[in-house]
CSV table of C-alpha atoms and ligand atoms in Angstrom, one decimal:
chain,number,residue,atom,x,y,z
Q,1,UNK,CA,2.3,-10.2,20.3
Q,2,UNK,CA,-0.9,-11.0,18.4
Q,3,UNK,CA,0.4,-14.1,16.6
Q,4,UNK,CA,3.7,-15.9,16.1
Q,5,UNK,CA,5.5,-15.2,12.9
Q,6,UNK,CA,6.4,-18.4,11.1
Q,7,UNK,CA,10.2,-17.7,10.9
Q,8,UNK,CA,11.3,-20.8,9.0
Q,9,UNK,CA,8.6,-20.5,6.5
Q,10,UNK,CA,9.4,-16.9,5.9
Q,11,UNK,CA,13.0,-17.6,5.3
Q,12,UNK,CA,11.9,-20.2,2.7
Q,13,UNK,CA,9.6,-17.6,1.1
Q,14,UNK,CA,12.4,-15.1,0.9
Q,15,UNK,CA,14.6,-17.7,-0.9
Q,16,UNK,CA,11.8,-18.2,-3.5
Q,17,UNK,CA,11.5,-14.4,-3.9
Q,18,UNK,CA,15.3,-14.2,-4.6
Q,19,UNK,CA,15.0,-16.9,-7.2
Q,20,UNK,CA,12.0,-15.2,-8.8
Q,21,UNK,CA,13.9,-11.9,-9.0
Q,22,UNK,CA,16.7,-13.6,-10.8
Q,23,UNK,CA,14.4,-15.4,-13.2
Q,24,UNK,CA,14.6,-14.0,-16.8
Q,25,UNK,CA,10.9,-14.3,-17.4
Q,26,UNK,CA,8.4,-11.7,-16.0
Q,27,UNK,CA,5.8,-14.4,-15.7
Q,28,UNK,CA,7.9,-16.1,-13.1
Q,29,UNK,CA,7.6,-13.0,-10.8
Q,30,UNK,CA,4.1,-13.5,-9.7
Q,31,UNK,CA,2.7,-14.5,-13.0
Q,32,UNK,CA,1.1,-17.8,-14.0
Q,33,UNK,CA,4.4,-19.8,-14.0
Q,34,UNK,CA,5.5,-18.5,-10.7
Q,35,UNK,CA,6.2,-20.5,-7.6
Q,36,UNK,CA,5.0,-17.3,-5.7
Q,37,UNK,CA,1.5,-17.3,-4.5
Q,38,UNK,CA,0.1,-13.8,-5.0
Q,39,UNK,CA,-2.7,-12.6,-2.7
Q,40,UNK,CA,-3.1,-9.1,-4.0
Q,41,UNK,CA,-1.6,-6.3,-5.9
Q,42,UNK,CA,-1.0,-2.8,-4.7
Q,43,UNK,CA,0.5,0.2,-6.6
Q,44,UNK,CA,3.9,-0.4,-5.2
Q,45,UNK,CA,4.3,-4.1,-4.7
Q,46,UNK,CA,2.8,-7.6,-4.5
Q,47,UNK,CA,1.4,-9.3,-1.4
Q,48,UNK,CA,2.4,-12.9,-1.1
Q,49,UNK,CA,0.5,-15.8,0.5
Q,50,UNK,CA,2.4,-18.1,2.9
Q,51,UNK,CA,0.7,-21.3,3.9
Q,52,UNK,CA,1.9,-23.0,7.0
Q,53,UNK,CA,0.7,-25.5,9.6
Q,54,UNK,CA,-0.2,-22.5,11.8
Q,55,UNK,CA,-2.4,-20.9,9.2
Q,56,UNK,CA,-2.0,-18.8,6.1
Q,57,UNK,CA,-0.3,-15.4,6.1
Q,58,UNK,CA,-0.2,-12.2,4.0
Q,59,UNK,CA,3.5,-11.2,3.5
Q,60,UNK,CA,4.4,-7.8,2.2
Q,61,UNK,CA,8.1,-7.4,1.3
Q,62,UNK,CA,9.6,-4.0,2.1
Q,63,UNK,CA,12.4,-2.3,0.1
Q,64,UNK,CA,15.8,-3.5,1.4
Q,65,UNK,CA,17.1,-1.4,4.3
Q,66,UNK,CA,20.7,-0.3,3.8
Q,67,UNK,CA,21.5,-1.0,7.5
Q,68,UNK,CA,20.2,-1.9,10.9
Q,69,UNK,CA,19.6,1.8,11.9
Q,70,UNK,CA,17.2,2.5,9.0
Q,71,UNK,CA,15.4,-0.8,9.7
Q,72,UNK,CA,15.1,-0.1,13.5
Q,73,UNK,CA,13.7,3.4,12.7
Q,74,UNK,CA,11.1,1.9,10.3
Q,75,UNK,CA,10.1,-0.7,12.8
Q,76,UNK,CA,9.5,1.9,15.5
Q,77,UNK,CA,7.5,4.1,13.2
Q,78,UNK,CA,5.3,1.2,12.1
Q,79,UNK,CA,4.6,0.3,15.7
Q,80,UNK,CA,3.7,3.9,16.5
Q,81,UNK,CA,1.5,4.1,13.4
Q,82,UNK,CA,-0.4,1.0,14.4
Q,83,UNK,CA,-0.8,2.4,18.0
Q,84,UNK,CA,-2.0,5.8,16.8
Q,85,UNK,CA,-4.6,4.4,14.4
Q,86,UNK,CA,-5.9,2.0,17.1
Q,87,UNK,CA,-6.1,4.9,19.7
Q,88,UNK,CA,-8.2,6.8,17.2
Q,89,UNK,CA,-10.7,4.0,17.0
Q,90,UNK,CA,-9.7,2.1,13.8
Q,91,UNK,CA,-9.4,-1.6,13.7
Q,92,UNK,CA,-6.1,-2.5,12.1
Q,93,UNK,CA,-5.0,-5.9,10.9
Q,94,UNK,CA,-2.5,-7.2,13.5
Q,95,UNK,CA,0.9,-6.8,11.8
Q,96,UNK,CA,4.3,-8.2,12.7
Q,97,UNK,CA,7.6,-7.6,11.1
Q,98,UNK,CA,10.0,-10.4,10.1
Q,99,UNK,CA,13.6,-9.7,9.0
Q,100,UNK,CA,16.8,-11.3,7.9
Q,101,UNK,CA,20.3,-10.2,6.9
Q,102,UNK,CA,21.0,-9.6,3.2
Q,103,UNK,CA,24.4,-9.1,1.6
Q,104,UNK,CA,26.5,-6.1,2.7
Q,105,UNK,CA,24.7,-5.5,6.1
Q,106,UNK,CA,21.4,-4.9,4.4
Q,107,UNK,CA,18.2,-5.9,6.1
Q,108,UNK,CA,15.4,-7.6,4.2
Q,109,UNK,CA,12.1,-7.4,5.9
Q,110,UNK,CA,8.4,-8.2,5.5
Q,111,UNK,CA,5.2,-7.0,7.1
Q,112,UNK,CA,3.2,-10.1,8.0
Q,113,UNK,CA,-0.5,-10.4,8.7
Q,114,UNK,CA,-2.9,-13.3,9.0
Q,115,UNK,CA,-4.6,-13.9,5.7
Q,116,UNK,CA,-8.1,-12.6,5.8
Q,117,UNK,CA,-10.9,-13.9,3.6
Q,118,UNK,CA,-10.5,-12.4,0.1
Q,119,UNK,CA,-14.3,-12.2,-0.5
Q,120,UNK,CA,-14.5,-9.7,2.4
Q,121,UNK,CA,-12.2,-7.2,0.7
Q,122,UNK,CA,-14.3,-4.0,0.5
Q,123,UNK,CA,-13.5,-3.3,-3.2
Q,124,UNK,CA,-15.0,-6.8,-3.9
Q,125,UNK,CA,-18.0,-6.4,-1.6
Q,126,UNK,CA,-18.9,-3.2,-3.3
Q,127,UNK,CA,-19.4,-5.4,-6.4
Q,128,UNK,CA,-21.1,-8.3,-4.8
Q,129,UNK,CA,-23.4,-6.6,-2.3
Q,130,UNK,CA,-26.4,-4.3,-2.9
Q,131,UNK,CA,-26.7,-0.5,-2.6
Q,132,UNK,CA,-28.0,-0.7,1.0
Q,133,UNK,CA,-24.9,-2.6,2.0
Q,134,UNK,CA,-22.7,0.0,0.1
Q,135,UNK,CA,-24.3,2.9,1.9
Q,136,UNK,CA,-24.0,1.3,5.3
Q,137,UNK,CA,-20.4,0.5,4.5
Q,138,UNK,CA,-19.7,4.1,3.5
Q,139,UNK,CA,-21.3,5.5,6.7
Q,140,UNK,CA,-19.0,3.3,8.8
Q,141,UNK,CA,-16.1,4.2,6.6
Q,142,UNK,CA,-16.8,8.0,7.0
Q,143,UNK,CA,-16.9,7.6,10.7
Q,144,UNK,CA,-13.6,5.7,10.8
Q,145,UNK,CA,-11.7,8.1,8.4
Q,146,UNK,CA,-13.0,11.2,10.1
Q,147,UNK,CA,-12.0,10.1,13.5
Q,148,UNK,CA,-8.5,8.9,12.5
Q,149,UNK,CA,-7.2,11.5,10.1
Q,150,UNK,CA,-5.4,14.7,11.2
Q,151,UNK,CA,-2.4,16.7,10.1
Q,152,UNK,CA,0.0,14.3,11.8
Q,153,UNK,CA,-1.7,11.1,10.9
Q,154,UNK,CA,-2.7,9.9,7.4
Q,155,UNK,CA,-4.6,7.1,5.8
Q,156,UNK,CA,-4.5,5.6,2.3
Q,157,UNK,CA,-8.1,4.6,2.5
Q,158,UNK,CA,-8.9,3.1,-1.0
Q,159,UNK,CA,-11.6,0.4,-0.9
Q,160,UNK,CA,-8.9,-2.3,-1.6
Q,161,UNK,CA,-7.2,-1.4,1.6
Q,162,UNK,CA,-10.1,-2.6,3.9
Q,163,UNK,CA,-11.7,-5.9,4.8
Q,164,UNK,CA,-15.1,-6.1,6.4
Q,165,UNK,CA,-14.7,-9.0,8.8
Q,166,UNK,CA,-17.0,-9.9,11.7
Q,167,UNK,CA,-18.9,-6.7,11.2
Q,168,UNK,CA,-15.7,-4.7,11.7
Q,169,UNK,CA,-13.9,-2.6,9.0
Q,170,UNK,CA,-10.3,-3.6,9.2
Q,171,UNK,CA,-7.5,-1.5,7.7
Q,172,UNK,CA,-4.8,-3.5,5.9
Q,173,UNK,CA,-2.4,-1.2,4.2
Q,174,UNK,CA,0.0,-0.2,7.0
Q,175,UNK,CA,3.3,-0.9,5.4
Q,176,UNK,CA,3.8,2.8,4.6
Q,177,UNK,CA,3.2,4.6,7.9
Q,178,UNK,CA,1.8,8.0,7.1
Q,179,UNK,CA,2.8,10.3,10.0
Q,180,UNK,CA,4.1,13.9,9.9
Q,181,UNK,CA,6.0,15.9,12.5
Q,182,UNK,CA,4.9,19.2,13.9
Q,183,UNK,CA,6.4,21.0,10.9
Q,184,UNK,CA,4.5,18.9,8.4
Q,185,UNK,CA,7.5,16.8,7.3
Q,186,UNK,CA,6.9,13.2,6.4
Q,187,UNK,CA,8.3,10.9,9.1
Q,188,UNK,CA,8.5,8.0,6.7
Q,189,UNK,CA,11.9,7.3,5.2
Q,190,UNK,CA,10.5,8.7,1.9
Q,191,UNK,CA,13.7,8.1,-0.1
Q,192,UNK,CA,13.9,4.4,1.0
Q,193,UNK,CA,10.2,3.8,0.1
Q,194,UNK,CA,10.7,5.3,-3.3
Q,195,UNK,CA,13.9,3.5,-4.2
Q,196,UNK,CA,11.8,1.7,-6.8
Q,197,UNK,CA,11.2,5.1,-8.4
Q,198,UNK,CA,14.8,6.2,-8.8
Q,199,UNK,CA,14.5,8.9,-11.4
Q,200,UNK,CA,11.6,10.9,-10.3
Q,201,UNK,CA,12.5,11.2,-6.7
Q,202,UNK,CA,16.3,11.5,-6.7
Q,203,UNK,CA,16.8,15.0,-5.6
Q,204,UNK,CA,15.4,17.3,-2.9
Q,205,UNK,CA,13.2,19.2,-5.3
Q,206,UNK,CA,11.5,16.0,-6.3
Q,207,UNK,CA,11.2,14.8,-2.7
Q,208,UNK,CA,9.4,18.0,-1.9
Q,209,UNK,CA,7.1,17.2,-4.9
Q,210,UNK,CA,6.3,14.0,-3.1
Q,211,UNK,CA,4.8,16.2,-0.3
Q,212,UNK,CA,2.0,17.3,-2.5
Q,213,UNK,CA,1.3,13.7,-3.4
Q,214,UNK,CA,1.0,12.8,0.2
Q,215,UNK,CA,-0.9,15.9,1.4
Q,216,UNK,CA,-4.3,14.4,0.6
Q,217,UNK,CA,-3.8,11.5,3.0
Q,218,UNK,CA,-3.8,13.9,6.0
Q,219,UNK,CA,-7.2,15.5,5.7
Q,220,UNK,CA,-10.7,13.9,5.5
Q,221,UNK,CA,-11.6,15.7,2.3
Q,222,UNK,CA,-8.4,14.5,0.5
Q,223,UNK,CA,-8.8,10.9,1.7
Q,224,UNK,CA,-12.4,10.9,0.5
Q,225,UNK,CA,-11.5,12.4,-2.9
Q,226,UNK,CA,-8.9,9.7,-3.3
Q,227,UNK,CA,-11.3,6.9,-2.3
Q,228,UNK,CA,-14.0,8.2,-4.6
Q,229,UNK,CA,-11.6,8.7,-7.5
Q,230,UNK,CA,-10.4,5.2,-7.2
Q,231,UNK,CA,-13.9,3.8,-7.6
Q,232,UNK,CA,-13.4,4.7,-11.3
Q,233,UNK,CA,-10.4,2.3,-11.4
Q,234,UNK,CA,-12.5,-0.4,-9.6
Q,235,UNK,CA,-15.3,0.0,-12.1
Q,236,UNK,CA,-17.5,1.2,-9.3
Q,237,UNK,CA,-18.3,4.6,-10.6
Q,238,UNK,CA,-22.0,4.0,-10.4
Q,239,UNK,CA,-21.7,4.3,-6.6
Q,240,UNK,CA,-20.2,7.8,-6.7
Q,241,UNK,CA,-23.4,9.9,-6.7
Q,242,UNK,CA,-24.8,8.2,-3.6
Q,243,UNK,CA,-21.5,8.4,-1.8
Q,244,UNK,CA,-21.1,12.0,-2.7
Q,245,UNK,CA,-24.4,12.8,-1.0
Q,246,UNK,CA,-23.2,11.0,2.2
Q,247,UNK,CA,-19.8,12.6,2.2
Q,248,UNK,CA,-21.1,16.1,1.5
Q,249,UNK,CA,-23.3,15.9,4.5
Q,250,UNK,CA,-20.1,16.2,6.6
Q,251,UNK,CA,-17.8,18.3,4.5
Q,252,UNK,CA,-17.5,22.1,4.8
Q,253,UNK,CA,-16.5,22.3,1.1
Q,254,UNK,CA,-18.6,19.8,-0.8
Q,255,UNK,CA,-17.1,17.4,-3.4
Q,256,UNK,CA,-18.5,17.2,-6.9
Q,257,UNK,CA,-18.6,14.4,-9.4
Q,258,UNK,CA,-16.5,16.5,-11.8
Q,259,UNK,CA,-13.8,17.1,-9.2
Q,260,UNK,CA,-13.7,13.3,-8.5
Q,261,UNK,CA,-13.3,12.5,-12.2
Q,262,UNK,CA,-10.6,15.2,-12.7
Q,263,UNK,CA,-8.7,14.0,-9.7
Q,264,UNK,CA,-8.8,10.4,-11.0
Q,265,UNK,CA,-7.5,11.4,-14.4
Q,266,UNK,CA,-4.6,13.2,-12.8
Q,267,UNK,CA,-3.9,10.3,-10.3
Q,268,UNK,CA,-4.2,7.7,-13.1
Q,269,UNK,CA,-1.7,9.6,-15.2
Q,270,UNK,CA,0.7,9.9,-12.3
Q,271,UNK,CA,0.7,6.1,-11.6
Q,272,UNK,CA,1.0,5.3,-15.3
Q,273,UNK,CA,4.1,7.4,-15.5
Q,274,UNK,CA,5.5,5.8,-12.3
Q,275,UNK,CA,4.9,2.3,-13.7
Q,276,UNK,CA,6.5,3.2,-17.0
Q,277,UNK,CA,9.6,4.7,-15.3
Q,278,UNK,CA,9.9,1.6,-13.2
Q,279,UNK,CA,9.7,-0.7,-16.3
Q,280,UNK,CA,12.5,1.4,-17.9
Q,281,UNK,CA,14.6,1.2,-14.7
Q,282,UNK,CA,14.1,-2.6,-14.6
Q,283,UNK,CA,15.2,-2.9,-18.2
Q,284,UNK,CA,18.3,-0.8,-17.3
Q,285,UNK,CA,19.2,-3.0,-14.3
Q,286,UNK,CA,18.9,-6.2,-16.3
Q,287,UNK,CA,20.3,-5.4,-19.7
Q,288,UNK,CA,22.8,-2.7,-19.0
Q,289,UNK,CA,24.0,-3.3,-15.4
Q,290,UNK,CA,23.3,-7.1,-15.8
Q,291,UNK,CA,21.9,-7.3,-12.2
Q,292,UNK,CA,18.6,-8.6,-11.0
Q,293,UNK,CA,16.0,-5.9,-10.5
Q,294,UNK,CA,15.3,-5.9,-6.8
Q,295,UNK,CA,11.5,-5.4,-6.7
Q,296,UNK,CA,8.5,-7.5,-7.6
Q,297,UNK,CA,6.4,-5.2,-9.7
Q,298,UNK,CA,2.6,-5.6,-10.1
Q,299,UNK,CA,1.4,-6.1,-13.7
Q,300,UNK,CA,0.1,-3.0,-15.6
Q,301,UNK,CA,-3.3,-1.9,-14.4
Q,302,UNK,CA,-6.1,-1.0,-16.8
Q,303,UNK,CA,-7.0,2.6,-15.8
P,1,ATP,N1,-4.1,-9.6,5.5
P,1,ATP,C1,-4.5,-9.8,4.3
P,1,ATP,N2,-5.2,-10.9,3.9
P,1,ATP,C2,-5.6,-11.1,2.7
P,1,ATP,N3,-5.3,-10.3,1.6
P,1,ATP,C3,-4.6,-9.3,1.9
P,1,ATP,C4,-4.1,-8.9,3.2
P,1,ATP,N4,-3.4,-7.8,3.1
P,1,ATP,C5,-3.4,-7.4,1.8
P,1,ATP,N5,-4.1,-8.3,1.0
P,1,ATP,C6,-4.4,-8.2,-0.4
P,1,ATP,O1,-3.3,-7.5,-1.0
P,1,ATP,C7,-3.7,-6.2,-1.6
P,1,ATP,C8,-2.7,-5.2,-1.4
P,1,ATP,O2,-2.4,-5.1,0.0
P,1,ATP,P1,-2.0,-3.7,0.7
P,1,ATP,O3,-2.9,-2.7,0.4
P,1,ATP,O4,-1.6,-4.0,2.1
P,1,ATP,O5,-0.6,-3.4,0.0
P,1,ATP,P2,-0.2,-2.3,-1.2
P,1,ATP,O6,-1.5,-1.7,-1.7
P,1,ATP,O7,0.7,-3.0,-2.1
P,1,ATP,O8,0.5,-1.3,-0.4
P,1,ATP,P3,1.2,-0.1,-1.0
P,1,ATP,O9,0.3,0.4,-2.1
P,1,ATP,O10,1.4,0.8,0.2
P,1,ATP,O11,2.5,-0.7,-1.6
P,1,ATP,C9,-5.1,-6.0,-0.9
P,1,ATP,O12,-5.9,-5.2,-1.7
P,1,ATP,C10,-5.6,-7.4,-0.7
P,1,ATP,O13,-6.2,-7.8,-1.9
P,2,MG,MG1,-3.2,-1.0,-0.9
């Protein structure tokens, strides 16, 4: 164990989250009027800060598990993912899982990490540091990605998923373990992790569509394409030419600026669609089914 999870404080945080989910006002769910302290936004969820006497923690709420079995399976796969990434030389933020019982045998769980200094987030450093720093970062990044990624082990390596602390690139985004079996099937409980996307991924056809969304995470070229494309979203497009030169020195099939731009347009459209579908689903939950919508959604992103 790398640190002790603050159990009582997490139970209190979960109560606050439940209250926020029931609140009628979007602003209360992570917005300005919220009692929730938001550390960061991902595509799927919010990361909450929890301050305690033992320090400050980053808490990532997982989709509710229907029962103990599904939760146990997730926990084992997360542990294995952390172990495999570490074996392949990556530094991963120490991550613990906290859980509690919800209604009807459900399990509510969080991935918990120590809070790392926000100014060391790589998507931020790429704005605040100079080009020499950026190139040095990208060289270390390429080494890390290339050593880690293979057909059974994936990475979602966008700049906002890394911190540079103590001279060490540290990977943060481990809540969705990207591992595939020998037949190339996702080992993640894909359905569970996409329960916030109920309409697009309801049937088998659509689940197999998800395969193509995930493919890129399992090969260096795809991970780099995704990283570079996302620089557009981060308003860091000016760095792309220098990074392309560095990346292409190692790739068999070089990447081009056009390919990166086209990829980003496609990716941005996909996420926009997903965000819209979720907003519709949330509306449906609240006004037609008259139930609280069970996810904290990040605010719309300017793409
Ligand atoms: N340990 C941490 N310390 C400080 N800030 C963090 C930490 N972990 C995450 N964050 C902040 O939260 C943001 C999102 O975190 P993370 O990438 O882990 O989740 P995510 O992108 O929502 O995951 P997913 O997209 O898989 O749902 C990060 O970009 C960062 O700003
Ligand atoms: Mg992320």
